[in-house]
Short mmCIF file of C-alpha atoms and ligand atoms in Angstrom, two decimals:
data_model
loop_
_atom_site.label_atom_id
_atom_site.label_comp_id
_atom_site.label_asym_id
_atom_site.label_seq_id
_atom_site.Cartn_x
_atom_site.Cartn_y
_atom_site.Cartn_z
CA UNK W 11 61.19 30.18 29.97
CA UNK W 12 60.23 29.96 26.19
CA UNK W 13 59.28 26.83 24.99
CA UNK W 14 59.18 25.66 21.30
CA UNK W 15 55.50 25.54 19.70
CA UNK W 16 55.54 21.92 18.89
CA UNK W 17 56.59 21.06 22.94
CA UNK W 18 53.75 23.02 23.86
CA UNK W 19 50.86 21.59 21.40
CA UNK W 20 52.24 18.22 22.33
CA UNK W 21 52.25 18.63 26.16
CA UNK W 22 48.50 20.19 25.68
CA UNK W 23 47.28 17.47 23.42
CA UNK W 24 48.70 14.18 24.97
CA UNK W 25 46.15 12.28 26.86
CA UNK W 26 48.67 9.35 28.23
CA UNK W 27 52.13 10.20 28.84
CA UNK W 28 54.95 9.07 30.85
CA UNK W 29 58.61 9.85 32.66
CA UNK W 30 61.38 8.51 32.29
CA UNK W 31 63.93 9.46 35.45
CA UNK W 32 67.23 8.99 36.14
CA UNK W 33 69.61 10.00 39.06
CA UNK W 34 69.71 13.70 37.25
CA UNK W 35 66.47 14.60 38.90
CA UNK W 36 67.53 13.37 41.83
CA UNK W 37 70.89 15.06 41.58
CA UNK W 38 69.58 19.25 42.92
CA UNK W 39 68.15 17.27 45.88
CA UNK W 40 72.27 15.97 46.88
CA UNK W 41 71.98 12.35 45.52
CA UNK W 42 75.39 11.91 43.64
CA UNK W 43 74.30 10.32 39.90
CA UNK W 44 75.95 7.63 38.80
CA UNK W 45 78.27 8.40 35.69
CA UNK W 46 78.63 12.22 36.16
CA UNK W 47 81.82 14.57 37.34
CA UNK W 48 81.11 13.32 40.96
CA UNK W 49 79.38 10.08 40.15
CA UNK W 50 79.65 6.78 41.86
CA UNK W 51 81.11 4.58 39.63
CA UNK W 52 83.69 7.98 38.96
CA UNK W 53 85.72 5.76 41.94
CA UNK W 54 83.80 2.59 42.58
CA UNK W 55 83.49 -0.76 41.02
CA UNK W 56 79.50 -1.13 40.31
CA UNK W 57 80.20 -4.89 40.07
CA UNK W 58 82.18 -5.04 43.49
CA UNK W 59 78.94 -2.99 45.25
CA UNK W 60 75.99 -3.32 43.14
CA UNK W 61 76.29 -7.05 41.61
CA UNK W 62 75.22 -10.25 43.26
CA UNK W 63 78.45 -11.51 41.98
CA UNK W 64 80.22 -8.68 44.34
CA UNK W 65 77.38 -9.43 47.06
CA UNK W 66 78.44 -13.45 47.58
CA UNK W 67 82.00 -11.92 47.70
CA UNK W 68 81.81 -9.47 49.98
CA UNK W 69 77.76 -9.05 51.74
CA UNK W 70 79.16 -6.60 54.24
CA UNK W 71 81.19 -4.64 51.83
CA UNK W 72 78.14 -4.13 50.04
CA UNK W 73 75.32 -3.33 52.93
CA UNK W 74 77.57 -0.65 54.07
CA UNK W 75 77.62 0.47 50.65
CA UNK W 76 73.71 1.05 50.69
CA UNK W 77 73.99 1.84 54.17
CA UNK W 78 76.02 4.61 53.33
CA UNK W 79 73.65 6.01 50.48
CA UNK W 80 70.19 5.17 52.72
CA UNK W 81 71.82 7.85 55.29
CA UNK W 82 72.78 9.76 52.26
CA UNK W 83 68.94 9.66 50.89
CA UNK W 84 67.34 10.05 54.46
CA UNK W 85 68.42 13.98 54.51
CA UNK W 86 67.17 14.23 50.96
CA UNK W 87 64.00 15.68 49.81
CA UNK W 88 62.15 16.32 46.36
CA UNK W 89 63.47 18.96 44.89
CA UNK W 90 61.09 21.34 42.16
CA UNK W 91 61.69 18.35 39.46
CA UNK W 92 59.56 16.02 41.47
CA UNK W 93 57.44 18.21 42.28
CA UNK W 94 56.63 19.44 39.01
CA UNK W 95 56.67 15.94 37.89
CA UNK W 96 53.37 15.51 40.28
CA UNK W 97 51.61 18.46 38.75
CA UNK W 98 51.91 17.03 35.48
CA UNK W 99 49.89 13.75 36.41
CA UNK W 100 47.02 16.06 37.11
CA UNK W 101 46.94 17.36 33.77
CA UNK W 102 47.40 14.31 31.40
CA UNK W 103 44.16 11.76 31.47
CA UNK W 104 46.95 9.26 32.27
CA UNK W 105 50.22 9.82 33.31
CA UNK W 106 53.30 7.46 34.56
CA UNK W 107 56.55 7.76 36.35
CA UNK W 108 58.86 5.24 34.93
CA UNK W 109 61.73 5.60 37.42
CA UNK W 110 65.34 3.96 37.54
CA UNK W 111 66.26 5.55 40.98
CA UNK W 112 65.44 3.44 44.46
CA UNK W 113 65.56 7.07 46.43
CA UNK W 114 61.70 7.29 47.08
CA UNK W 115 62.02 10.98 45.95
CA UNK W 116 58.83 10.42 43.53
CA UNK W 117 56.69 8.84 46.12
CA UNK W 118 57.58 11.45 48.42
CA UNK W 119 56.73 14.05 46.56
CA UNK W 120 53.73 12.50 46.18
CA UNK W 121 53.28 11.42 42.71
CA UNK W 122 50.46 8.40 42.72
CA UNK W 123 51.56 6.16 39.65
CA UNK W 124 55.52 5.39 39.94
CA UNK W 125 56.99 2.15 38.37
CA UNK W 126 60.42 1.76 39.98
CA UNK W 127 62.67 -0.37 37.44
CA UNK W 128 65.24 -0.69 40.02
CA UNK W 129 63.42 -1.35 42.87
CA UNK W 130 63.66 0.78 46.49
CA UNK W 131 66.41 1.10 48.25
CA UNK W 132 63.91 1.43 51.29
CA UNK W 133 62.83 -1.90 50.68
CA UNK W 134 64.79 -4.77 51.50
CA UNK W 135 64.62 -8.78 50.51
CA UNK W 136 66.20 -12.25 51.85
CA UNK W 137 68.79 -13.22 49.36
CA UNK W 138 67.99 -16.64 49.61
CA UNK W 139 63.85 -17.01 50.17
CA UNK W 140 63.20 -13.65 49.05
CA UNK W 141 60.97 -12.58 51.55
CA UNK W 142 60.61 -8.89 51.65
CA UNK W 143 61.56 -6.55 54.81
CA UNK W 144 61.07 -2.59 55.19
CA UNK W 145 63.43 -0.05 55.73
CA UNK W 146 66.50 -1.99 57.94
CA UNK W 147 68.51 0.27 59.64
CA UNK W 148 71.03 -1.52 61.17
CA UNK W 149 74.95 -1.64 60.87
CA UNK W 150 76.07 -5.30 60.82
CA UNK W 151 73.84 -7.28 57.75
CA UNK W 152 70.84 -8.39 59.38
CA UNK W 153 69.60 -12.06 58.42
CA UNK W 154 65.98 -13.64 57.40
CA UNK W 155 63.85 -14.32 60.26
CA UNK W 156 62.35 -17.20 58.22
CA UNK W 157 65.29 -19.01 56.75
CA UNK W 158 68.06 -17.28 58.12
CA UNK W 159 69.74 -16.35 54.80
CA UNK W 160 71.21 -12.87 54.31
CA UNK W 161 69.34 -9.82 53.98
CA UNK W 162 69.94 -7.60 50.59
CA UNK W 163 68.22 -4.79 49.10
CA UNK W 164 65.69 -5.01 47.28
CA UNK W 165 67.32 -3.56 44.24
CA UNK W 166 68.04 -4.44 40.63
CA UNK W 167 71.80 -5.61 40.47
CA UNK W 168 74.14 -5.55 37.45
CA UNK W 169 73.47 -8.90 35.73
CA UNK W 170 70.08 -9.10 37.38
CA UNK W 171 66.82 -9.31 35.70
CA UNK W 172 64.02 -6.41 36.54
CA UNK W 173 60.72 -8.06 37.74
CA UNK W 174 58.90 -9.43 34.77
CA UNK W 175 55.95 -7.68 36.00
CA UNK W 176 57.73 -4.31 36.21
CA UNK W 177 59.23 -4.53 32.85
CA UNK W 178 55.89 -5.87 31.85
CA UNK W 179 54.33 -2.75 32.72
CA UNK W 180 56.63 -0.29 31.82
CA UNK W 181 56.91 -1.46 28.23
CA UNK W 182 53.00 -1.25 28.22
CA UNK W 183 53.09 2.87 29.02
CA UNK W 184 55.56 3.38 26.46
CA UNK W 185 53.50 1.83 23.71
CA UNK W 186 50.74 3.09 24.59
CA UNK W 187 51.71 6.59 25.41
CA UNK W 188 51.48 9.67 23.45
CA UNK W 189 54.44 11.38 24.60
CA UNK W 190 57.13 10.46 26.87
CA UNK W 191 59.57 12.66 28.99
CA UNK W 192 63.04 11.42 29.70
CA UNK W 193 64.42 13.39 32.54
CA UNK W 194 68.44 13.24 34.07
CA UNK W 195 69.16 9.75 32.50
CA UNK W 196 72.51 9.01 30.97
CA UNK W 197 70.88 6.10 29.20
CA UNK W 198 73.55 4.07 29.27
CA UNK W 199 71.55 0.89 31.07
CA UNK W 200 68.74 -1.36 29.43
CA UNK W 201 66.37 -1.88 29.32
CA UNK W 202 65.05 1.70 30.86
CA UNK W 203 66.89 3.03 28.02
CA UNK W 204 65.20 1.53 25.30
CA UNK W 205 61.67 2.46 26.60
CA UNK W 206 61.47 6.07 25.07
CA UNK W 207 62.97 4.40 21.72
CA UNK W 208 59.93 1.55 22.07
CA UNK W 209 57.86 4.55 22.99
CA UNK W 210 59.31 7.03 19.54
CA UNK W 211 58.47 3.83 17.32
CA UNK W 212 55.23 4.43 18.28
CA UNK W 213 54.45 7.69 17.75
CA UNK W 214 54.80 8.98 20.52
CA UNK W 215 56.90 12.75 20.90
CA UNK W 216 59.75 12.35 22.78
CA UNK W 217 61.05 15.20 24.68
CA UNK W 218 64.36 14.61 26.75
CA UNK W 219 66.09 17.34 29.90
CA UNK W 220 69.57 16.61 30.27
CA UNK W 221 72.19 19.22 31.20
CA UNK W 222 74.13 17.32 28.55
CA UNK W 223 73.01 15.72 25.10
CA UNK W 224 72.87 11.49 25.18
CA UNK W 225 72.18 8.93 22.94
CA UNK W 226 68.74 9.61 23.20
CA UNK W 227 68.95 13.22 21.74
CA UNK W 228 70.26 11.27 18.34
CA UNK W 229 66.45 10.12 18.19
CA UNK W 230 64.28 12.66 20.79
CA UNK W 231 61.96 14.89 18.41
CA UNK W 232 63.54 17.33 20.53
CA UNK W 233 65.92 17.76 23.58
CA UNK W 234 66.07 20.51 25.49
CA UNK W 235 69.25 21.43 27.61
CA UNK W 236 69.77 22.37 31.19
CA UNK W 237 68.62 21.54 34.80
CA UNK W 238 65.63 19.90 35.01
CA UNK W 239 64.66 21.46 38.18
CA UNK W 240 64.38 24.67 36.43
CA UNK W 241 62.89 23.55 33.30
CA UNK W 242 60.31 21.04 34.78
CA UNK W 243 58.62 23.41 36.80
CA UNK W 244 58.10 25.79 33.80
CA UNK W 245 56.84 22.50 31.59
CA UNK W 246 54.33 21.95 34.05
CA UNK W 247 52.87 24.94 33.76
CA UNK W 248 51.84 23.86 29.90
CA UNK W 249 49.42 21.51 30.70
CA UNK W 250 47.32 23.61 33.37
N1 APR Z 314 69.14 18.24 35.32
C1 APR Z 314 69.07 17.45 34.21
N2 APR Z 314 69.94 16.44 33.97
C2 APR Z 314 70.91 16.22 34.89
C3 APR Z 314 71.03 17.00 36.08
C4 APR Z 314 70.08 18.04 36.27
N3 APR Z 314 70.12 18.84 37.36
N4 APR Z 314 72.09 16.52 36.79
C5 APR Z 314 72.61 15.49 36.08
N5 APR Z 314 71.91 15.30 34.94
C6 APR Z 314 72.07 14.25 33.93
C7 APR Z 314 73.48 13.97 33.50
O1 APR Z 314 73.83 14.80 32.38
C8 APR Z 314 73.40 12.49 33.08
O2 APR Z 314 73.01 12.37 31.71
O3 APR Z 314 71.62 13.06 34.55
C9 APR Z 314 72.28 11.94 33.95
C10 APR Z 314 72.75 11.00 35.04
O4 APR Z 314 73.28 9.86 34.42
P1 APR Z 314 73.76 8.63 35.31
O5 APR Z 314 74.60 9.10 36.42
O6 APR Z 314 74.31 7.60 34.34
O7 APR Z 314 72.43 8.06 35.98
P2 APR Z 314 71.31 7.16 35.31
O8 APR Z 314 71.16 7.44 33.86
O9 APR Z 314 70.09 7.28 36.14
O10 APR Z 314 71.90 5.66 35.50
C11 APR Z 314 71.04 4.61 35.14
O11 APR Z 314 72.70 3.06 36.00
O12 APR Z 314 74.19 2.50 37.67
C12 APR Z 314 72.94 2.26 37.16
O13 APR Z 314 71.11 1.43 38.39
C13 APR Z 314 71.87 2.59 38.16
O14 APR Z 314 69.66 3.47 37.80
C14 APR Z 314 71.03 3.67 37.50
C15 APR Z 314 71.31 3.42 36.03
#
């Protein structure tokens, strides 16, 4: 795969870089995405099932929901995109995974430095004391062993607010990088979305892989089209 000049001095001369993922990379490993032909919210309400509004209305509704895509994710695996994704760490000085999926694909595949926006779908939290629980696999929606409230995922809702110290961090790399990648995101939800923009103003080369063009190809310095599990693997090969 032929890539322009001006991708390849910029992969070869960054020295702190980052990724920005959405469900697209996770989409060649059988995750559905979100907004695409076969996308979740193509038939579902994302304030019924992903909302603490449509949590207080209907908590079991929404644990089977995630139920549902945890037995989904569990026969998942990284696909070449993550992969690749962990072979570029190794050749930046400093290099981030900015993520807004909660499938675990990243850590799985074994990259080191991941910042999940949206939290872990893995993870799980009580929805009134907040104390934190692994992976719950269980039907009926299980309740805090402290306070006895109910037990949610530990996910960023519609409405909700991303840990400060998440956002914090994220907003940090894209200031401070010199190029950042924006991989299989729709950009359609804030603030992920405005990172590579915080990240363009400055300086920083954006390059975005999308099969389609989105609002951040109005602004990328240059987007290149097509699956990203083709074309990450070949990227990666830039910086070795
Ligand atoms: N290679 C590259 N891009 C792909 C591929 C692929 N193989 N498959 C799909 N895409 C692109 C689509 O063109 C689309 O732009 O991935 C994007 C997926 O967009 P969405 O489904 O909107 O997912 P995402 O952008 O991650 O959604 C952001 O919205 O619902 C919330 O919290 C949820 O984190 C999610 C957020």
């Amino acid at each position: 795969m032929k890539f322009k000049r001006i991708v390849i001095e910029k992969i070869k001369s960054a020295k702190k870089g980052f990724a920005l993922t959405g469900a697209g990379i996770s989409a060649p490993s059988g995750i559905p995405t979100f907004r695409g032909e076969n996308g979740f919210w193509k038939d579902k309400d994302p304030r019924e099932l992903a909302s603490l509004e449509g949590f207080e209305k209907n908590p079991e509704r929404v644990w089977d929901w995630y139920n549902e895509r945890r037995s989904i994710i569990r026969k998942t695996k990284p696909n070449p995109a993550h992969y690749a994704l962990t072979e570029m760490e190794d050749s930046f000085e400093q290099f981030a995974i900015i993520t807004q999926n909660i499938d675990n694909l990243h850590e799985e595949a074994g990259s080191r430095n991941v910042i999940e926006l949206h939290g872990n779908i893995f993870r799980n939290k009580c929805s009134e004391c907040g104390k934190l629980f692994n992976d719950i696999e269980q039907l009926e929606i299980p309740r805090c062993d402290e306070c006895g409230g109910l037990i949610r995922p530990d996910v960023v809702w519609f409405g909700e607010a991303l840990p400060k110290e998440v956002l914090q961090r994220a907003i940090q790399w894209s200031e401070l990088s010199d190029i950042c990648i924006v991989i299989g995101t729709s950009a359609m939800v804030q603030p992920a979305s405005s990172l590579p923009l915080f990240a363009r103003e400055n300086g920083a080369f954006v390059l975005e892989i999308n099969k389609n063009k989105t609002v951040i190809s109005s602004y990328a310095n240059e987007t290149i089209l097509g699956q990203a599990e083709t074309i990450l693997p070949e990227l990666s090969k830039i910086g070795i």
